[in-house]
Amino acid sequence: MATFVTRSQWGARAPRDVSTSITPGQGGVVVHHVDAVKVAEPSHADCAAQVRGIQAFHMDSNGWSDIAYSHLACVHGYLFQGRGENVRTAAQGTAQGNDDWYAVCALTGGTTVDYDVITAGLVDAVRYGINRLRVSGGAAAAIAGHRDHHSTDCPGALYGRVVNGELNPGGGPLPYPGVSSRQPPATVHASVATWQYRMNSAHGFSLTVDGQYGPGSDAACRSLQSRRGLSVDGVVGPATWGATFA
């Protein structure tokens, strides 16, 4: 298991304000990375200073009350306590995202062709962070990438590991998020974007990945359900979700 580093251990500043107005049972956990350039520290001795730098930027440059993330994970297998459980984030880029979702940030970055090495320790630390947020913070099962909430490439090369379930603490395919997508009216939820991405990448569809379950998503769902011998109802419930991510 990853090693947990408390705020006092990494030298966190006190937050200006703490909001407990968060409903993570309606969302889940979002995975982030730091930047579009490589940032992983070669030596773990430098990771606490990196986290302090992120906090300073968020508080002093962005004017936020604290570091944006719930927790942060380094490539050496350590999980740094951010805002922690039961505290609203500032990381997702949307009010609903911050209201309903926690945030775990990997201390990595880069492009699709030049990314920091994703170590087993990093994967373990991210999983540990998600598990803490579920067990102690009431997070729903859904795991999404930052790009599912906001127009960004974040979390870079980690996004494929979100979608294939590698970052799920329980292992196996990405778990059913607890939200059945349907229309009309169109379900709007970050897990819809994750499902749309998987439908395109694994099943050959060309859906707009926008987190809105409209007629195009409904038609694609029915097509997949027909192929897999499922009840053709256009609803992405547990069975259809499982078939999508199998």
mmCIF file of C-alpha atoms in Angstrom:
data_model
loop_
_atom_site.group_PDB
_atom_site.id
_atom_site.type_symbol
_atom_site.label_atom_id
_atom_site.label_comp_id
_atom_site.label_asym_id
_atom_site.label_seq_id
_atom_site.Cartn_x
_atom_site.Cartn_y
_atom_site.Cartn_z
ATOM 1 C CA MET A 1 0.000 0.000 0.000
ATOM 2 C CA ALA A 2 1.105 3.542 -0.688
ATOM 3 C CA THR A 3 2.503 5.647 2.144
ATOM 4 C CA PHE A 4 0.211 8.468 3.290
ATOM 5 C CA VAL A 5 1.772 11.900 3.873
ATOM 6 C CA THR A 6 -0.286 14.226 6.047
ATOM 7 C CA ARG A 7 -0.529 17.966 5.503
ATOM 8 C CA SER A 8 1.712 18.655 8.479
ATOM 9 C CA GLN A 9 4.300 16.211 7.173
ATOM 10 C CA TRP A 10 4.571 17.924 3.776
ATOM 11 C CA GLY A 11 4.426 21.421 5.273
ATOM 12 C CA ALA A 12 1.031 22.593 4.060
ATOM 13 C CA ARG A 13 -0.161 26.115 4.714
ATOM 14 C CA ALA A 14 -3.437 26.464 6.565
ATOM 15 C CA PRO A 15 -6.418 26.904 4.226
ATOM 16 C CA ARG A 16 -8.120 30.277 4.112
ATOM 17 C CA ASP A 17 -11.483 28.574 4.151
ATOM 18 C CA VAL A 18 -12.903 25.040 4.220
ATOM 19 C CA SER A 19 -16.167 24.187 2.468
ATOM 20 C CA THR A 20 -17.864 20.910 3.352
ATOM 21 C CA SER A 21 -20.580 21.555 0.786
ATOM 22 C CA ILE A 22 -19.841 18.488 -1.354
ATOM 23 C CA THR A 23 -22.054 15.592 -2.470
ATOM 24 C CA PRO A 24 -19.571 12.980 -3.763
ATOM 25 C CA GLY A 25 -22.185 10.244 -3.696
ATOM 26 C CA GLN A 26 -23.604 11.925 -6.801
ATOM 27 C CA GLY A 27 -20.239 11.910 -8.575
ATOM 28 C CA GLY A 28 -17.093 10.035 -7.648
ATOM 29 C CA VAL A 29 -13.370 10.746 -8.126
ATOM 30 C CA VAL A 30 -11.655 12.627 -10.955
ATOM 31 C CA VAL A 31 -8.047 11.848 -11.944
ATOM 32 C CA HIS A 32 -5.743 14.769 -12.846
ATOM 33 C CA HIS A 33 -2.126 15.339 -13.702
ATOM 34 C CA VAL A 34 -0.001 18.452 -13.174
ATOM 35 C CA ASP A 35 0.919 19.712 -16.625
ATOM 36 C CA ALA A 36 1.453 19.040 -20.317
ATOM 37 C CA VAL A 37 5.204 18.820 -19.689
ATOM 38 C CA LYS A 38 7.117 16.208 -17.700
ATOM 39 C CA VAL A 39 7.217 17.148 -14.017
ATOM 40 C CA ALA A 40 7.843 13.943 -12.021
ATOM 41 C CA GLU A 41 10.632 14.409 -9.487
ATOM 42 C CA PRO A 42 13.472 11.870 -9.833
ATOM 43 C CA SER A 43 13.995 11.869 -6.068
ATOM 44 C CA HIS A 44 11.157 11.516 -3.594
ATOM 45 C CA ALA A 45 13.004 13.977 -1.346
ATOM 46 C CA ASP A 46 11.818 16.738 -3.689
ATOM 47 C CA CYS A 47 8.128 15.758 -3.877
ATOM 48 C CA ALA A 48 6.974 17.594 -0.740
ATOM 49 C CA ALA A 49 8.466 20.826 -2.089
ATOM 50 C CA GLN A 50 6.643 20.206 -5.366
ATOM 51 C CA VAL A 51 3.342 19.854 -3.526
ATOM 52 C CA ARG A 52 4.068 23.039 -1.550
ATOM 53 C CA GLY A 53 4.726 24.819 -4.834
ATOM 54 C CA ILE A 54 1.387 23.660 -6.254
ATOM 55 C CA GLN A 55 -0.391 24.863 -3.122
ATOM 56 C CA ALA A 56 1.345 28.240 -3.312
ATOM 57 C CA PHE A 57 0.365 28.655 -6.964
ATOM 58 C CA HIS A 58 -3.255 27.753 -6.275
ATOM 59 C CA MET A 59 -3.516 30.080 -3.277
ATOM 60 C CA ASP A 60 -1.342 33.006 -4.356
ATOM 61 C CA SER A 61 -1.819 33.064 -8.140
ATOM 62 C CA ASN A 62 -5.309 31.610 -8.497
ATOM 63 C CA GLY A 63 -6.643 33.080 -5.280
ATOM 64 C CA TRP A 64 -8.124 29.768 -4.111
ATOM 65 C CA SER A 65 -8.576 28.888 -0.464
ATOM 66 C CA ASP A 66 -6.163 25.922 -0.583
ATOM 67 C CA ILE A 67 -4.510 23.427 -2.904
ATOM 68 C CA ALA A 68 -7.228 22.384 -5.351
ATOM 69 C CA TYR A 69 -6.994 18.603 -5.037
ATOM 70 C CA SER A 70 -8.274 16.134 -2.477
ATOM 71 C CA HIS A 71 -4.993 14.154 -2.637
ATOM 72 C CA LEU A 72 -1.842 14.036 -4.765
ATOM 73 C CA ALA A 73 0.174 10.941 -5.747
ATOM 74 C CA CYS A 74 3.849 10.736 -6.678
ATOM 75 C CA VAL A 75 5.699 8.212 -8.816
ATOM 76 C CA HIS A 76 7.504 6.891 -5.732
ATOM 77 C CA GLY A 77 4.308 5.478 -4.212
ATOM 78 C CA TYR A 78 3.339 8.223 -1.746
ATOM 79 C CA LEU A 79 -0.067 9.857 -1.359
ATOM 80 C CA PHE A 80 -0.032 13.463 -0.154
ATOM 81 C CA GLN A 81 -3.081 14.720 1.696
ATOM 82 C CA GLY A 82 -4.672 17.660 -0.085
ATOM 83 C CA ARG A 83 -8.012 19.068 0.997
ATOM 84 C CA GLY A 84 -8.917 15.564 2.117
ATOM 85 C CA GLU A 85 -12.217 13.811 2.536
ATOM 86 C CA ASN A 86 -15.532 15.661 2.888
ATOM 87 C CA VAL A 87 -14.106 18.944 1.568
ATOM 88 C CA ARG A 88 -15.196 20.561 -1.705
ATOM 89 C CA THR A 89 -12.484 20.747 -4.389
ATOM 90 C CA ALA A 90 -11.510 23.506 -6.812
ATOM 91 C CA ALA A 91 -10.035 21.241 -9.470
ATOM 92 C CA GLN A 92 -12.664 20.211 -12.003
ATOM 93 C CA GLY A 93 -13.295 23.456 -13.884
ATOM 94 C CA THR A 94 -17.068 23.402 -13.325
ATOM 95 C CA ALA A 95 -19.236 24.143 -10.298
ATOM 96 C CA GLN A 96 -21.024 20.792 -10.580
ATOM 97 C CA GLY A 97 -17.716 18.974 -10.896
ATOM 98 C CA ASN A 98 -16.449 20.568 -7.703
ATOM 99 C CA ASP A 99 -19.768 19.977 -5.938
ATOM 100 C CA ASP A 100 -20.002 16.259 -6.722
ATOM 101 C CA TRP A 101 -16.488 14.944 -7.340
ATOM 102 C CA TYR A 102 -13.252 14.567 -5.447
ATOM 103 C CA ALA A 103 -9.893 15.037 -7.205
ATOM 104 C CA VAL A 104 -6.708 12.947 -7.115
ATOM 105 C CA CYS A 105 -3.752 14.502 -8.935
ATOM 106 C CA ALA A 106 -0.773 12.514 -10.162
ATOM 107 C CA LEU A 107 2.505 14.438 -9.892
ATOM 108 C CA THR A 108 3.211 13.672 -13.546
ATOM 109 C CA GLY A 109 2.836 15.342 -16.918
ATOM 110 C CA GLY A 110 3.786 15.339 -20.553
ATOM 111 C CA THR A 111 2.358 14.690 -23.983
ATOM 112 C CA THR A 112 1.087 11.484 -25.532
ATOM 113 C CA VAL A 113 4.535 10.886 -27.063
ATOM 114 C CA ASP A 114 6.693 12.163 -24.195
ATOM 115 C CA TYR A 115 5.142 11.436 -20.802
ATOM 116 C CA ASP A 116 6.588 10.803 -17.375
ATOM 117 C CA VAL A 117 7.050 7.120 -16.561
ATOM 118 C CA ILE A 118 3.855 5.807 -14.983
ATOM 119 C CA THR A 119 5.264 3.653 -12.222
ATOM 120 C CA ALA A 120 3.600 0.884 -10.251
ATOM 121 C CA GLY A 121 4.041 3.105 -7.204
ATOM 122 C CA LEU A 122 2.081 5.916 -8.838
ATOM 123 C CA VAL A 123 -0.758 3.581 -9.812
ATOM 124 C CA ASP A 124 -0.836 2.183 -6.287
ATOM 125 C CA ALA A 125 -0.921 5.678 -4.751
ATOM 126 C CA VAL A 126 -3.749 6.842 -7.028
ATOM 127 C CA ARG A 127 -5.723 3.709 -6.192
ATOM 128 C CA TYR A 128 -5.118 4.308 -2.494
ATOM 129 C CA GLY A 129 -6.360 7.877 -2.819
ATOM 130 C CA ILE A 130 -9.529 6.803 -4.606
ATOM 131 C CA ASN A 131 -10.160 4.110 -2.011
ATOM 132 C CA ARG A 132 -9.751 6.584 0.868
ATOM 133 C CA LEU A 133 -12.213 8.946 -0.779
ATOM 134 C CA ARG A 134 -14.714 6.124 -1.200
ATOM 135 C CA VAL A 135 -14.365 4.597 2.266
ATOM 136 C CA SER A 136 -13.922 7.736 4.364
ATOM 137 C CA GLY A 137 -15.401 10.368 2.061
ATOM 138 C CA GLY A 138 -18.501 8.714 0.622
ATOM 139 C CA ALA A 139 -17.420 8.916 -3.024
ATOM 140 C CA ALA A 140 -19.509 7.008 -5.541
ATOM 141 C CA ALA A 141 -17.882 4.303 -7.665
ATOM 142 C CA ALA A 142 -17.390 6.498 -10.734
ATOM 143 C CA ILE A 143 -13.861 7.367 -11.835
ATOM 144 C CA ALA A 144 -13.454 10.029 -14.526
ATOM 145 C CA GLY A 145 -10.674 12.045 -16.094
ATOM 146 C CA HIS A 146 -10.475 15.823 -15.857
ATOM 147 C CA ARG A 147 -11.169 15.951 -19.600
ATOM 148 C CA ASP A 148 -14.605 14.442 -18.919
ATOM 149 C CA HIS A 149 -15.524 17.635 -17.059
ATOM 150 C CA HIS A 150 -13.661 20.373 -18.886
ATOM 151 C CA SER A 151 -11.963 21.057 -22.237
ATOM 152 C CA THR A 152 -8.449 19.852 -21.439
ATOM 153 C CA ASP A 153 -6.020 17.034 -22.238
ATOM 154 C CA CYS A 154 -5.645 16.287 -18.514
ATOM 155 C CA PRO A 155 -4.817 13.670 -17.239
ATOM 156 C CA GLY A 156 -2.746 12.929 -20.331
ATOM 157 C CA ALA A 157 -1.446 9.383 -20.654
ATOM 158 C CA LEU A 158 -3.234 8.437 -17.436
ATOM 159 C CA TYR A 159 -6.632 8.757 -19.096
ATOM 160 C CA GLY A 160 -6.369 5.396 -20.824
ATOM 161 C CA ARG A 161 -5.716 3.859 -17.432
ATOM 162 C CA VAL A 162 -8.862 5.498 -16.094
ATOM 163 C CA VAL A 163 -10.955 4.007 -18.861
ATOM 164 C CA ASN A 164 -9.468 0.511 -18.738
ATOM 165 C CA GLY A 165 -9.999 0.290 -14.975
ATOM 166 C CA GLU A 166 -6.336 0.089 -13.993
ATOM 167 C CA LEU A 167 -6.783 2.919 -11.479
ATOM 168 C CA ASN A 168 -9.838 1.309 -9.895
ATOM 169 C CA PRO A 169 -8.872 0.187 -6.372
ATOM 170 C CA GLY A 170 -10.763 -3.073 -6.833
ATOM 171 C CA GLY A 171 -9.080 -3.844 -10.135
ATOM 172 C CA GLY A 172 -10.849 -5.148 -13.211
ATOM 173 C CA PRO A 173 -12.948 -3.075 -15.619
ATOM 174 C CA LEU A 174 -14.052 0.445 -14.784
ATOM 175 C CA PRO A 175 -16.882 0.027 -12.266
ATOM 176 C CA TYR A 176 -20.468 0.957 -13.031
ATOM 177 C CA PRO A 177 -20.783 4.551 -11.812
ATOM 178 C CA GLY A 178 -24.199 4.134 -10.225
ATOM 179 C CA VAL A 179 -25.823 6.435 -12.776
ATOM 180 C CA SER A 180 -27.979 4.929 -15.547
ATOM 181 C CA SER A 181 -27.650 7.052 -18.663
ATOM 182 C CA ARG A 182 -30.783 7.554 -20.737
ATOM 183 C CA GLN A 183 -32.804 10.068 -22.747
ATOM 184 C CA PRO A 184 -35.045 11.983 -22.959
ATOM 185 C CA PRO A 185 -34.261 14.042 -20.993
ATOM 186 C CA ALA A 186 -30.585 13.510 -21.649
ATOM 187 C CA THR A 187 -28.494 12.357 -18.694
ATOM 188 C CA VAL A 188 -25.670 14.858 -18.142
ATOM 189 C CA HIS A 189 -22.846 13.395 -16.067
ATOM 190 C CA ALA A 190 -19.075 13.030 -16.371
ATOM 191 C CA SER A 191 -19.439 9.234 -16.515
ATOM 192 C CA VAL A 192 -21.351 9.699 -19.787
ATOM 193 C CA ALA A 193 -18.209 11.232 -21.324
ATOM 194 C CA THR A 194 -16.114 8.314 -20.070
ATOM 195 C CA TRP A 195 -18.607 5.885 -21.623
ATOM 196 C CA GLN A 196 -18.665 7.831 -24.917
ATOM 197 C CA TYR A 197 -14.875 7.746 -25.107
ATOM 198 C CA ARG A 198 -14.864 3.992 -24.550
ATOM 199 C CA MET A 199 -17.574 3.468 -27.164
ATOM 200 C CA ASN A 200 -15.398 5.289 -29.702
ATOM 201 C CA SER A 201 -12.043 3.763 -28.766
ATOM 202 C CA ALA A 202 -13.129 0.165 -28.187
ATOM 203 C CA HIS A 203 -16.286 -0.273 -30.256
ATOM 204 C CA GLY A 204 -15.772 1.878 -33.351
ATOM 205 C CA PHE A 205 -18.365 4.592 -32.799
ATOM 206 C CA SER A 206 -17.833 8.302 -33.506
ATOM 207 C CA LEU A 207 -19.716 9.943 -30.672
ATOM 208 C CA THR A 208 -19.115 13.489 -29.534
ATOM 209 C CA VAL A 209 -17.526 13.102 -26.113
ATOM 210 C CA ASP A 210 -19.470 15.794 -24.296
ATOM 211 C CA GLY A 211 -20.971 14.084 -21.238
ATOM 212 C CA GLN A 212 -24.511 14.482 -22.578
ATOM 213 C CA TYR A 213 -26.504 11.361 -23.385
ATOM 214 C CA GLY A 214 -28.422 12.547 -26.436
ATOM 215 C CA PRO A 215 -29.955 10.743 -29.434
ATOM 216 C CA GLY A 216 -26.563 9.768 -30.898
ATOM 217 C CA SER A 217 -25.515 8.094 -27.678
ATOM 218 C CA ASP A 218 -28.890 6.384 -27.422
ATOM 219 C CA ALA A 219 -28.556 4.969 -30.950
ATOM 220 C CA ALA A 220 -25.005 3.754 -30.281
ATOM 221 C CA CYS A 221 -26.113 2.146 -27.025
ATOM 222 C CA ARG A 222 -28.928 0.264 -28.758
ATOM 223 C CA SER A 223 -26.507 -0.926 -31.447
ATOM 224 C CA LEU A 224 -24.080 -2.278 -28.837
ATOM 225 C CA GLN A 225 -26.906 -3.882 -26.869
ATOM 226 C CA SER A 226 -28.109 -5.646 -30.016
ATOM 227 C CA ARG A 227 -24.608 -6.896 -30.812
ATOM 228 C CA ARG A 228 -24.132 -8.268 -27.294
ATOM 229 C CA GLY A 229 -27.557 -9.880 -26.960
ATOM 230 C CA LEU A 230 -28.712 -7.478 -24.258
ATOM 231 C CA SER A 231 -32.138 -5.960 -23.796
ATOM 232 C CA VAL A 232 -32.306 -3.167 -26.372
ATOM 233 C CA ASP A 233 -33.660 -0.266 -24.327
ATOM 234 C CA GLY A 234 -31.085 2.486 -24.902
ATOM 235 C CA VAL A 235 -30.244 2.669 -21.193
ATOM 236 C CA VAL A 236 -26.642 2.383 -20.046
ATOM 237 C CA GLY A 237 -27.296 0.423 -16.870
ATOM 238 C CA PRO A 238 -24.978 -2.108 -15.174
ATOM 239 C CA ALA A 239 -25.167 -4.766 -17.917
ATOM 240 C CA THR A 240 -24.561 -2.341 -20.781
ATOM 241 C CA TRP A 241 -21.812 -0.547 -18.872
ATOM 242 C CA GLY A 242 -20.150 -3.893 -18.230
ATOM 243 C CA ALA A 243 -20.372 -4.845 -21.901
ATOM 244 C CA THR A 244 -18.881 -1.504 -22.902
ATOM 245 C CA PHE A 245 -15.865 -1.876 -20.641
ATOM 246 C CA ALA A 246 -15.371 -5.634 -20.864
#
